[in-house]
Amino acid sequence: MRRFMSPRPKKIRYCQRSFCRRAFKPTGRPLSEIEQVEIYQDELEALRLCDGEGLTQEQAGEKMGVSRGTIQRIISGVRKKVALALTEGHALVFAEDGEDL
């Protein structure tokens, strides 16, 4: 029998800005009628630091208190989410970590 260890606890990620629950969506259609893609606060912060401010992944990791590899994983995932929402007409909904829509 294989024993699986529980996953490591999630490291605290420091974000400079607090984002209230908002959404970007295509105009002309109610939010309730379109598919929603969640973007968490740490994903938005990593995207802002790397793509918005032009920091390297290492610099962004230092600001957020996580490793460069963690930033790389976060950025890769959030870029896919944004690309999907923009090309498929989905809503980008900003949520705090663990918040249900």
PDB file of N, CA and C in Angstrom, residues 57 61 79 96:
ATOM      1  N   GLN A  57      11.346  37.506 -13.151  1.00  0.00           N
ATOM      2  CA  GLN A  57      10.657  36.570 -12.268  1.00  0.00           C
ATOM      3  C   GLN A  57      11.356  36.490 -10.917  1.00  0.00           C
ATOM      4  N   GLY A  61       9.586  37.433  -7.466  1.00  0.00           N
ATOM      5  CA  GLY A  61       9.588  36.447  -6.388  1.00  0.00           C
ATOM      6  C   GLY A  61      10.070  37.039  -5.078  1.00  0.00           C
ATOM      7  N   ARG A  79      -1.327  33.560 -17.457  1.00  0.00           N
ATOM      8  CA  ARG A  79      -1.305  33.975 -18.865  1.00  0.00           C
ATOM      9  C   ARG A  79      -2.238  33.099 -19.700  1.00  0.00           C
ATOM     10  N   GLU A  96     -10.252  36.506  -4.089  1.00  0.00           N
ATOM     11  CA  GLU A  96      -9.186  36.240  -3.133  1.00  0.00           C
ATOM     12  C   GLU A  96      -8.985  34.745  -3.067  1.00  0.00           C
TER      13      GLU A  96
END
